[in-house]
mmCIF file of C-alpha atoms in Angstrom:
data_model
loop_
_atom_site.group_PDB
_atom_site.id
_atom_site.type_symbol
_atom_site.label_atom_id
_atom_site.label_comp_id
_atom_site.label_asym_id
_atom_site.label_seq_id
_atom_site.Cartn_x
_atom_site.Cartn_y
_atom_site.Cartn_z
ATOM 1 C CA MET O 1265 99.930 -67.567 5.697
ATOM 2 C CA SER O 1266 99.254 -66.162 2.240
ATOM 3 C CA LEU O 1267 99.543 -68.275 -0.892
ATOM 4 C CA LEU O 1268 102.599 -66.260 -1.921
ATOM 5 C CA ASP O 1269 104.268 -66.959 1.432
ATOM 6 C CA GLN O 1270 103.435 -70.650 1.073
ATOM 7 C CA PHE O 1271 104.978 -70.638 -2.393
ATOM 8 C CA LYS O 1272 108.128 -68.953 -1.097
ATOM 9 C CA LEU O 1273 108.430 -71.566 1.640
ATOM 10 C CA ILE O 1274 108.091 -74.413 -0.880
ATOM 11 C CA LEU O 1275 110.766 -72.872 -3.076
ATOM 12 C CA GLU O 1276 113.049 -72.133 -0.129
ATOM 13 C CA GLN O 1277 112.830 -75.739 1.048
ATOM 14 C CA ASP O 1278 113.888 -76.792 -2.442
ATOM 15 C CA GLN O 1279 116.745 -74.239 -2.402
ATOM 16 C CA LEU O 1280 115.150 -72.319 -5.268
ATOM 17 C CA TYR O 1281 114.472 -69.127 -3.320
ATOM 18 C CA THR O 1282 116.410 -67.141 -0.734
ATOM 19 C CA PRO O 1283 114.407 -64.702 1.404
ATOM 20 C CA GLN O 1284 115.533 -61.209 2.250
ATOM 21 C CA SER O 1285 118.104 -60.862 4.990
ATOM 22 C CA PRO O 1286 119.729 -57.906 6.764
ATOM 23 C CA HIS O 1287 122.578 -58.171 4.278
ATOM 24 C CA ALA O 1288 120.895 -59.185 1.018
ATOM 25 C CA GLN O 1289 117.798 -58.747 -1.083
ATOM 26 C CA PRO O 1290 115.600 -61.782 -1.827
ATOM 27 C CA SER O 1291 116.739 -63.920 -4.735
ATOM 28 C CA HIS O 1292 113.491 -63.216 -6.629
ATOM 29 C CA ASP O 1293 111.011 -60.365 -6.306
ATOM 30 C CA ASP O 1294 107.352 -60.953 -5.507
ATOM 31 C CA ALA O 1295 106.227 -59.908 -8.984
ATOM 32 C CA THR O 1296 108.245 -62.728 -10.572
ATOM 33 C CA LEU O 1297 106.908 -65.348 -8.152
ATOM 34 C CA ILE O 1298 103.330 -64.168 -8.700
ATOM 35 C CA ARG O 1299 103.782 -64.541 -12.457
ATOM 36 C CA PHE O 1300 104.564 -68.235 -12.005
ATOM 37 C CA LEU O 1301 101.608 -68.678 -9.664
ATOM 38 C CA ARG O 1302 99.282 -66.926 -12.102
ATOM 39 C CA ALA O 1303 100.541 -69.062 -14.983
ATOM 40 C CA ARG O 1304 99.446 -72.171 -13.107
ATOM 41 C CA LYS O 1305 96.141 -70.730 -11.900
ATOM 42 C CA PHE O 1306 97.577 -70.232 -8.406
ATOM 43 C CA ASP O 1307 98.286 -73.914 -7.898
ATOM 44 C CA ALA O 1308 101.498 -73.740 -5.834
ATOM 45 C CA VAL O 1309 102.549 -77.308 -6.645
ATOM 46 C CA LYS O 1310 102.267 -76.795 -10.403
ATOM 47 C CA ALA O 1311 103.889 -73.356 -10.142
ATOM 48 C CA HIS O 1312 106.786 -74.923 -8.232
ATOM 49 C CA LYS O 1313 107.286 -77.443 -11.027
ATOM 50 C CA GLN O 1314 107.417 -74.727 -13.700
ATOM 51 C CA PHE O 1315 109.630 -72.478 -11.573
ATOM 52 C CA ALA O 1316 112.097 -75.314 -10.937
ATOM 53 C CA ALA O 1317 112.227 -76.096 -14.649
ATOM 54 C CA ALA O 1318 112.830 -72.423 -15.459
ATOM 55 C CA GLU O 1319 115.646 -72.127 -12.927
ATOM 56 C CA ALA O 1320 117.276 -75.302 -14.284
ATOM 57 C CA TRP O 1321 117.008 -73.892 -17.806
ATOM 58 C CA ARG O 1322 118.614 -70.618 -16.684
ATOM 59 C CA ARG O 1323 121.541 -72.499 -15.135
ATOM 60 C CA GLU O 1324 121.937 -74.745 -18.175
ATOM 61 C CA ASN O 1325 122.115 -71.721 -20.486
ATOM 62 C CA ASP O 1326 124.106 -69.569 -18.036
ATOM 63 C CA VAL O 1327 121.530 -66.837 -18.610
ATOM 64 C CA LEU O 1328 122.935 -64.259 -16.190
ATOM 65 C CA ASN O 1329 126.415 -64.291 -17.677
ATOM 66 C CA LEU O 1330 125.054 -64.567 -21.204
ATOM 67 C CA TYR O 1331 123.206 -61.286 -20.756
ATOM 68 C CA VAL O 1332 126.079 -59.551 -18.977
ATOM 69 C CA SER O 1333 128.487 -60.343 -21.798
ATOM 70 C CA PHE O 1334 126.116 -60.094 -24.751
ATOM 71 C CA ASP O 1335 127.519 -57.954 -27.560
ATOM 72 C CA SER O 1336 125.716 -54.603 -27.823
ATOM 73 C CA ASP O 1337 125.786 -54.520 -31.619
ATOM 74 C CA GLU O 1338 124.352 -58.027 -31.868
ATOM 75 C CA LEU O 1339 121.583 -57.188 -29.402
ATOM 76 C CA GLU O 1340 120.595 -54.071 -31.337
ATOM 77 C CA SER O 1341 120.613 -56.060 -34.567
ATOM 78 C CA ALA O 1342 118.491 -58.845 -33.043
ATOM 79 C CA LYS O 1343 115.777 -56.375 -32.024
ATOM 80 C CA ARG O 1344 114.925 -55.922 -35.712
ATOM 81 C CA PHE O 1345 113.601 -59.482 -35.996
ATOM 82 C CA TYR O 1346 111.291 -59.649 -32.979
ATOM 83 C CA PRO O 1347 108.559 -57.533 -31.360
ATOM 84 C CA ARG O 1348 109.948 -54.060 -30.629
ATOM 85 C CA TRP O 1349 109.123 -51.698 -27.799
ATOM 86 C CA THR O 1350 107.732 -48.455 -29.191
ATOM 87 C CA GLY O 1351 108.956 -46.524 -26.147
ATOM 88 C CA ARG O 1352 105.320 -45.931 -25.130
ATOM 89 C CA ARG O 1353 102.924 -47.492 -22.649
ATOM 90 C CA ASP O 1354 99.257 -48.381 -22.544
ATOM 91 C CA LYS O 1355 96.746 -46.907 -20.120
ATOM 92 C CA LYS O 1356 97.855 -49.323 -17.394
ATOM 93 C CA GLY O 1357 101.518 -48.471 -17.864
ATOM 94 C CA MET O 1358 102.427 -51.642 -19.760
ATOM 95 C CA PRO O 1359 105.002 -51.275 -22.555
ATOM 96 C CA VAL O 1360 103.529 -51.324 -26.051
ATOM 97 C CA TYR O 1361 105.328 -53.593 -28.505
ATOM 98 C CA VAL O 1362 104.862 -53.797 -32.289
ATOM 99 C CA PHE O 1363 105.793 -56.663 -34.590
ATOM 100 C CA ARG O 1364 105.341 -56.207 -38.351
ATOM 101 C CA LEU O 1365 106.047 -59.503 -40.043
ATOM 102 C CA ALA O 1366 106.189 -57.996 -43.536
ATOM 103 C CA SER O 1367 109.428 -56.328 -42.425
ATOM 104 C CA LEU O 1368 111.036 -59.778 -42.273
ATOM 105 C CA THR O 1369 110.768 -60.419 -46.005
ATOM 106 C CA GLY O 1370 113.293 -59.976 -48.804
ATOM 107 C CA SER O 1371 116.798 -58.955 -47.716
ATOM 108 C CA ARG O 1372 115.782 -58.880 -44.041
ATOM 109 C CA GLN O 1373 114.655 -62.514 -44.205
ATOM 110 C CA LYS O 1374 117.907 -63.493 -45.911
ATOM 111 C CA GLU O 1375 119.793 -61.777 -43.102
ATOM 112 C CA LEU O 1376 117.731 -63.668 -40.528
ATOM 113 C CA ASN O 1377 118.314 -66.985 -42.299
ATOM 114 C CA ALA O 1378 122.052 -66.296 -42.269
ATOM 115 C CA VAL O 1379 122.147 -66.225 -38.458
ATOM 116 C CA PRO O 1380 123.744 -69.508 -37.330
ATOM 117 C CA GLU O 1381 121.386 -71.823 -35.508
ATOM 118 C CA GLU O 1382 123.606 -71.806 -32.418
ATOM 119 C CA ARG O 1383 123.218 -67.990 -32.126
ATOM 120 C CA ARG O 1384 119.437 -67.880 -32.397
ATOM 121 C CA LEU O 1385 118.656 -69.128 -28.903
ATOM 122 C CA PRO O 1386 121.173 -66.782 -27.210
ATOM 123 C CA ARG O 1387 119.624 -63.870 -29.115
ATOM 124 C CA ILE O 1388 116.123 -64.739 -27.957
ATOM 125 C CA ILE O 1389 117.348 -65.153 -24.381
ATOM 126 C CA ALA O 1390 119.115 -61.772 -24.428
ATOM 127 C CA LEU O 1391 115.994 -60.054 -25.777
ATOM 128 C CA SER O 1392 113.834 -61.786 -23.167
ATOM 129 C CA GLU O 1393 116.198 -60.658 -20.419
ATOM 130 C CA PHE O 1394 116.119 -57.116 -21.820
ATOM 131 C CA MET O 1395 112.321 -57.201 -21.591
ATOM 132 C CA SER O 1396 112.109 -58.748 -18.111
ATOM 133 C CA ARG O 1397 115.089 -57.033 -16.465
ATOM 134 C CA PHE O 1398 114.928 -53.640 -18.138
ATOM 135 C CA THR O 1399 111.736 -52.746 -20.025
ATOM 136 C CA LEU O 1400 109.241 -54.031 -17.433
ATOM 137 C CA PRO O 1401 110.976 -52.633 -14.303
ATOM 138 C CA PHE O 1402 111.740 -49.412 -16.203
ATOM 139 C CA CYS O 1403 108.016 -48.984 -16.897
ATOM 140 C CA SER O 1404 107.289 -49.906 -13.262
ATOM 141 C CA ALA O 1405 109.448 -46.967 -12.174
ATOM 142 C CA LEU O 1406 107.458 -44.525 -14.328
ATOM 143 C CA PRO O 1407 104.168 -42.949 -13.181
ATOM 144 C CA HIS O 1408 101.315 -45.344 -13.859
ATOM 145 C CA ARG O 1409 97.974 -46.268 -12.434
ATOM 146 C CA PRO O 1410 94.987 -47.956 -14.037
ATOM 147 C CA ASP O 1411 92.203 -45.463 -14.711
ATOM 148 C CA SER O 1412 89.821 -47.631 -12.692
ATOM 149 C CA SER O 1413 92.087 -47.949 -9.652
ATOM 150 C CA PRO O 1414 90.174 -47.633 -6.366
ATOM 151 C CA VAL O 1415 90.877 -44.695 -4.099
ATOM 152 C CA LEU O 1416 92.129 -45.481 -0.611
ATOM 153 C CA GLU O 1417 90.401 -43.512 2.123
ATOM 154 C CA VAL O 1418 92.858 -42.441 4.829
ATOM 155 C CA HIS O 1419 91.281 -41.289 8.101
ATOM 156 C CA THR O 1420 93.081 -39.188 10.707
ATOM 157 C CA PRO O 1421 91.717 -37.603 13.912
ATOM 158 C CA THR O 1422 91.465 -34.217 12.183
ATOM 159 C CA ARG O 1423 90.847 -34.917 8.508
ATOM 160 C CA THR O 1424 90.066 -37.479 5.851
ATOM 161 C CA SER O 1425 92.146 -37.518 2.665
ATOM 162 C CA SER O 1426 92.016 -39.603 -0.475
ATOM 163 C CA LEU O 1427 95.305 -41.102 -1.565
ATOM 164 C CA PRO O 1428 95.844 -43.329 -4.594
ATOM 165 C CA PRO O 1429 97.142 -46.807 -3.822
ATOM 166 C CA SER O 1430 100.737 -47.619 -4.680
ATOM 167 C CA PRO O 1431 100.897 -48.553 -8.367
ATOM 168 C CA PRO O 1432 101.462 -52.261 -8.993
ATOM 169 C CA PRO O 1433 104.666 -53.376 -10.702
ATOM 170 C CA ILE O 1434 104.481 -53.736 -14.467
ATOM 171 C CA THR O 1435 104.970 -57.408 -15.309
ATOM 172 C CA ALA O 1436 103.538 -57.809 -18.814
ATOM 173 C CA THR O 1437 103.439 -56.257 -22.268
ATOM 174 C CA THR O 1438 100.766 -55.193 -24.737
ATOM 175 C CA SER O 1439 101.669 -56.221 -28.287
ATOM 176 C CA ILE O 1440 100.360 -55.320 -31.730
ATOM 177 C CA ILE O 1441 101.132 -58.039 -34.272
ATOM 178 C CA ASP O 1442 100.746 -56.726 -37.829
ATOM 179 C CA LEU O 1443 100.195 -59.418 -40.471
ATOM 180 C CA GLY O 1444 99.518 -57.017 -43.334
ATOM 181 C CA GLY O 1445 101.253 -57.895 -46.606
ATOM 182 C CA VAL O 1446 102.378 -61.325 -45.397
ATOM 183 C CA SER O 1447 101.853 -64.356 -47.621
ATOM 184 C CA LEU O 1448 101.152 -67.882 -46.479
ATOM 185 C CA GLY O 1449 104.558 -68.885 -47.818
ATOM 186 C CA THR O 1450 106.283 -66.216 -45.727
ATOM 187 C CA MET O 1451 104.444 -67.309 -42.595
ATOM 188 C CA TRP O 1452 105.448 -70.914 -43.242
ATOM 189 C CA SER O 1453 109.097 -69.964 -43.800
ATOM 190 C CA LEU O 1454 109.136 -67.973 -40.526
ATOM 191 C CA ARG O 1455 107.342 -70.611 -38.462
ATOM 192 C CA ARG O 1456 110.471 -71.937 -36.699
ATOM 193 C CA HIS O 1457 111.664 -68.398 -35.941
ATOM 194 C CA LEU O 1458 108.297 -67.486 -34.414
ATOM 195 C CA GLN O 1459 107.762 -70.798 -32.653
ATOM 196 C CA GLN O 1460 111.097 -70.781 -30.838
ATOM 197 C CA ALA O 1461 110.509 -67.334 -29.337
ATOM 198 C CA SER O 1462 106.870 -68.050 -28.448
ATOM 199 C CA GLU O 1463 107.532 -71.347 -26.700
ATOM 200 C CA LEU O 1464 110.489 -69.941 -24.758
ATOM 201 C CA ALA O 1465 108.397 -67.032 -23.470
ATOM 202 C CA THR O 1466 105.549 -69.312 -22.388
ATOM 203 C CA ALA O 1467 107.805 -71.772 -20.560
ATOM 204 C CA TYR O 1468 110.443 -69.547 -18.955
ATOM 205 C CA TYR O 1469 108.963 -66.025 -18.882
ATOM 206 C CA PRO O 1470 105.337 -66.833 -18.034
ATOM 207 C CA GLU O 1471 102.628 -64.206 -17.783
ATOM 208 C CA THR O 1472 104.700 -61.488 -19.434
ATOM 209 C CA ILE O 1473 101.977 -61.099 -22.076
ATOM 210 C CA HIS O 1474 98.966 -59.011 -21.136
ATOM 211 C CA THR O 1475 97.331 -58.555 -24.543
ATOM 212 C CA ILE O 1476 98.157 -59.495 -28.133
ATOM 213 C CA ALA O 1477 96.204 -57.620 -30.787
ATOM 214 C CA ILE O 1478 96.383 -59.135 -34.277
ATOM 215 C CA VAL O 1479 95.834 -56.500 -36.973
ATOM 216 C CA ASN O 1480 95.601 -56.757 -40.772
ATOM 217 C CA ALA O 1481 95.013 -60.506 -40.506
ATOM 218 C CA PRO O 1482 94.893 -62.113 -43.996
ATOM 219 C CA ALA O 1483 92.090 -64.373 -45.148
ATOM 220 C CA PHE O 1484 94.237 -67.446 -44.495
ATOM 221 C CA PHE O 1485 94.852 -66.545 -40.843
ATOM 222 C CA PRO O 1486 92.369 -69.153 -39.458
ATOM 223 C CA THR O 1487 94.496 -71.792 -41.191
ATOM 224 C CA ILE O 1488 97.778 -70.705 -39.648
ATOM 225 C CA TRP O 1489 96.163 -70.058 -36.261
ATOM 226 C CA ASN O 1490 95.458 -73.763 -36.006
ATOM 227 C CA TRP O 1491 99.198 -74.471 -35.807
ATOM 228 C CA ILE O 1492 100.288 -71.237 -34.117
ATOM 229 C CA LYS O 1493 97.981 -71.696 -31.119
ATOM 230 C CA ALA O 1494 99.775 -74.914 -30.195
ATOM 231 C CA TRP O 1495 102.798 -72.800 -29.200
ATOM 232 C CA PHE O 1496 100.893 -71.180 -26.341
ATOM 233 C CA ASP O 1497 99.143 -72.405 -23.234
ATOM 234 C CA GLU O 1498 95.415 -71.809 -22.838
ATOM 235 C CA GLY O 1499 95.883 -68.689 -20.744
ATOM 236 C CA THR O 1500 98.042 -67.031 -23.400
ATOM 237 C CA ARG O 1501 95.700 -68.059 -26.220
ATOM 238 C CA ASN O 1502 92.871 -66.277 -24.436
ATOM 239 C CA LYS O 1503 94.891 -63.034 -24.553
ATOM 240 C CA VAL O 1504 95.058 -63.033 -28.353
ATOM 241 C CA HIS O 1505 92.472 -60.795 -30.040
ATOM 242 C CA ILE O 1506 91.969 -60.607 -33.797
ATOM 243 C CA LEU O 1507 90.822 -57.109 -34.731
ATOM 244 C CA GLY O 1508 88.851 -56.058 -37.787
ATOM 245 C CA ALA O 1509 89.704 -53.807 -40.711
ATOM 246 C CA ASP O 1510 89.707 -50.689 -38.520
ATOM 247 C CA PRO O 1511 91.633 -51.591 -35.326
ATOM 248 C CA GLY O 1512 92.049 -47.994 -34.125
ATOM 249 C CA PRO O 1513 88.911 -47.659 -31.950
ATOM 250 C CA THR O 1514 89.644 -50.931 -30.142
ATOM 251 C CA LEU O 1515 93.349 -50.191 -29.651
ATOM 252 C CA LEU O 1516 92.535 -46.713 -28.347
ATOM 253 C CA GLN O 1517 90.629 -48.374 -25.528
ATOM 254 C CA LEU O 1518 93.966 -49.865 -24.439
ATOM 255 C CA MET O 1519 96.269 -46.879 -24.988
ATOM 256 C CA GLY O 1520 96.154 -43.156 -25.599
ATOM 257 C CA PRO O 1521 96.483 -41.804 -29.159
ATOM 258 C CA ASP O 1522 100.024 -40.567 -28.479
ATOM 259 C CA SER O 1523 101.037 -44.150 -27.586
ATOM 260 C CA LEU O 1524 99.440 -45.771 -30.640
ATOM 261 C CA PRO O 1525 101.355 -45.659 -33.946
ATOM 262 C CA GLN O 1526 99.671 -43.596 -36.655
ATOM 263 C CA VAL O 1527 99.396 -46.565 -38.990
ATOM 264 C CA TYR O 1528 97.041 -48.237 -36.485
ATOM 265 C CA GLY O 1529 94.867 -45.196 -35.743
ATOM 266 C CA GLY O 1530 96.929 -43.170 -33.262
ATOM 267 C CA THR O 1531 99.169 -40.130 -33.515
ATOM 268 C CA LEU O 1532 102.600 -41.644 -32.729
ATOM 269 C CA PRO O 1533 104.874 -41.413 -35.814
ATOM 270 C CA PHE O 1534 106.435 -44.822 -35.112
ATOM 271 C CA ASN O 1535 107.286 -47.516 -37.627
ATOM 272 C CA PHE O 1536 108.514 -51.005 -36.775
ATOM 273 C CA GLU O 1537 112.010 -50.188 -37.979
ATOM 274 C CA ASP O 1538 112.307 -47.184 -35.625
ATOM 275 C CA GLU O 1539 114.064 -46.932 -32.285
ATOM 276 C CA PRO O 1540 111.818 -46.475 -29.194
ATOM 277 C CA MET O 1541 110.173 -43.043 -29.037
ATOM 278 C CA LEU O 1542 110.225 -42.400 -25.309
ATOM 279 C CA ASP O 1543 107.477 -40.353 -23.688
ATOM 280 C CA ASP O 1544 108.245 -37.401 -21.417
ATOM 281 C CA PRO O 1545 108.307 -39.343 -18.096
ATOM 282 C CA ALA O 1546 110.657 -41.955 -19.617
ATOM 283 C CA ARG O 1547 113.039 -39.325 -20.992
ATOM 284 C CA GLU O 1548 113.047 -37.498 -17.674
ATOM 285 C CA PHE O 1549 113.726 -40.693 -15.715
ATOM 286 C CA LEU O 1550 116.507 -41.739 -18.084
ATOM 287 C CA GLY O 1551 118.011 -38.281 -18.470
ATOM 288 C CA SER O 1552 118.188 -38.795 -22.220
ATOM 289 C CA ASP O 1553 115.938 -38.812 -25.285
ATOM 290 C CA THR O 1554 117.198 -42.221 -26.371
ATOM 291 C CA LEU O 1555 118.005 -45.559 -24.779
ATOM 292 C CA PRO O 1556 121.672 -46.552 -24.456
ATOM 293 C CA ARG O 1557 122.684 -49.413 -26.692
ATOM 294 C CA GLY O 1558 123.181 -52.930 -25.435
ATOM 295 C CA PRO O 1559 122.087 -54.868 -22.335
ATOM 296 C CA LEU O 1560 120.433 -52.833 -19.575
ATOM 297 C CA VAL O 1561 118.800 -53.524 -16.200
ATOM 298 C CA VAL O 1562 117.043 -51.493 -13.537
ATOM 299 C CA VAL O 1563 118.843 -51.677 -10.163
ATOM 300 C CA HIS O 1564 117.455 -49.941 -7.065
ATOM 301 C CA GLY O 1565 115.293 -47.731 -9.247
ATOM 302 C CA LYS O 1566 118.149 -46.735 -11.573
ATOM 303 C CA VAL O 1567 119.024 -47.775 -15.105
ATOM 304 C CA ALA O 1568 122.290 -49.725 -15.103
ATOM 305 C CA ARG O 1569 124.444 -52.115 -17.043
ATOM 306 C CA PRO O 1570 124.116 -55.737 -15.920
ATOM 307 C CA GLU O 1571 127.061 -56.383 -13.683
ATOM 308 C CA GLU O 1572 128.888 -59.349 -12.243
ATOM 309 C CA SER O 1573 130.332 -57.293 -9.386
ATOM 310 C CA ILE O 1574 128.578 -55.768 -6.381
ATOM 311 C CA GLU O 1575 129.112 -52.214 -7.601
ATOM 312 C CA PRO O 1576 126.813 -51.573 -10.583
ATOM 313 C CA GLN O 1577 127.430 -49.006 -13.275
ATOM 314 C CA TYR O 1578 124.532 -46.586 -13.532
ATOM 315 C CA VAL O 1579 123.303 -44.950 -16.688
ATOM 316 C CA GLN O 1580 122.994 -41.179 -16.414
ATOM 317 C CA ASN O 1581 122.154 -38.790 -19.228
ATOM 318 C CA GLY O 1582 122.310 -41.686 -21.668
ATOM 319 C CA ASN O 1583 125.862 -42.645 -20.685
ATOM 320 C CA VAL O 1584 127.202 -45.380 -18.411
ATOM 321 C CA GLU O 1585 128.929 -44.046 -15.345
ATOM 322 C CA ALA O 1586 130.435 -45.822 -12.335
ATOM 323 C CA ASN O 1587 128.426 -45.609 -9.165
#
């Protein structure tokens, strides 16, 4: 029995997982379960503890219904205060996010501070669900394969052909965190905002970070890193890379020039304030040049609105239509 099967059995015995049946899909996909195993260095007992805590947290916050009913305008507004998907992917197919903290100063910071405390957690949850239930599976549905993927040799009685292996699901993001133009005072004033999102991701959406590239780090960054790193577990801390004055060559090892914003050495005319600039495969899959507003999921390989009923509403040509 594989470690994943053992983990499923442990969760099933604790009524935390329901396997696939002739009439229903499993309660959780393999990619999600593997993320929890990876977060605990494939220790099934420790992974079970974190998974149980995450499921209890989801019930306590009624996460499924929160996302289903989340106001589209509020979700779109919330995206302006957290890492944003550029609409592009790195060389492994992972979505590329950008977060420019200098954009959260002045009037934007006043707007953020005006958000009631009781609305901040729901906003972070809705954005996390958008990432895990839409962005990641959406990128999984697009053509992707690591450049170094092995080739599977398929032998038949009459011929031998080389077929690429099935691409793995996309379960994590690549993020560029831009600290240019940010003062120590600004970082201190944003610490609670940043800490809440970081700790929630580590605890309840583990292993959804593949790489974090810090660019334009100020001279005082070592000082703030001493308190920022406490928000992450060791595995996540090891994924943070502080780049030098010219980050372009390093970032271009992770993504093509058309997926890297111009300001960081690529050719993509994307700024943090912009909406996602989808690449050709994404636009073709979606049937639109732009993403629909509000909460989205990917159901059976199709973009849909999150639904409480059995019959989902699918998104076609940028519009929501009944199945």
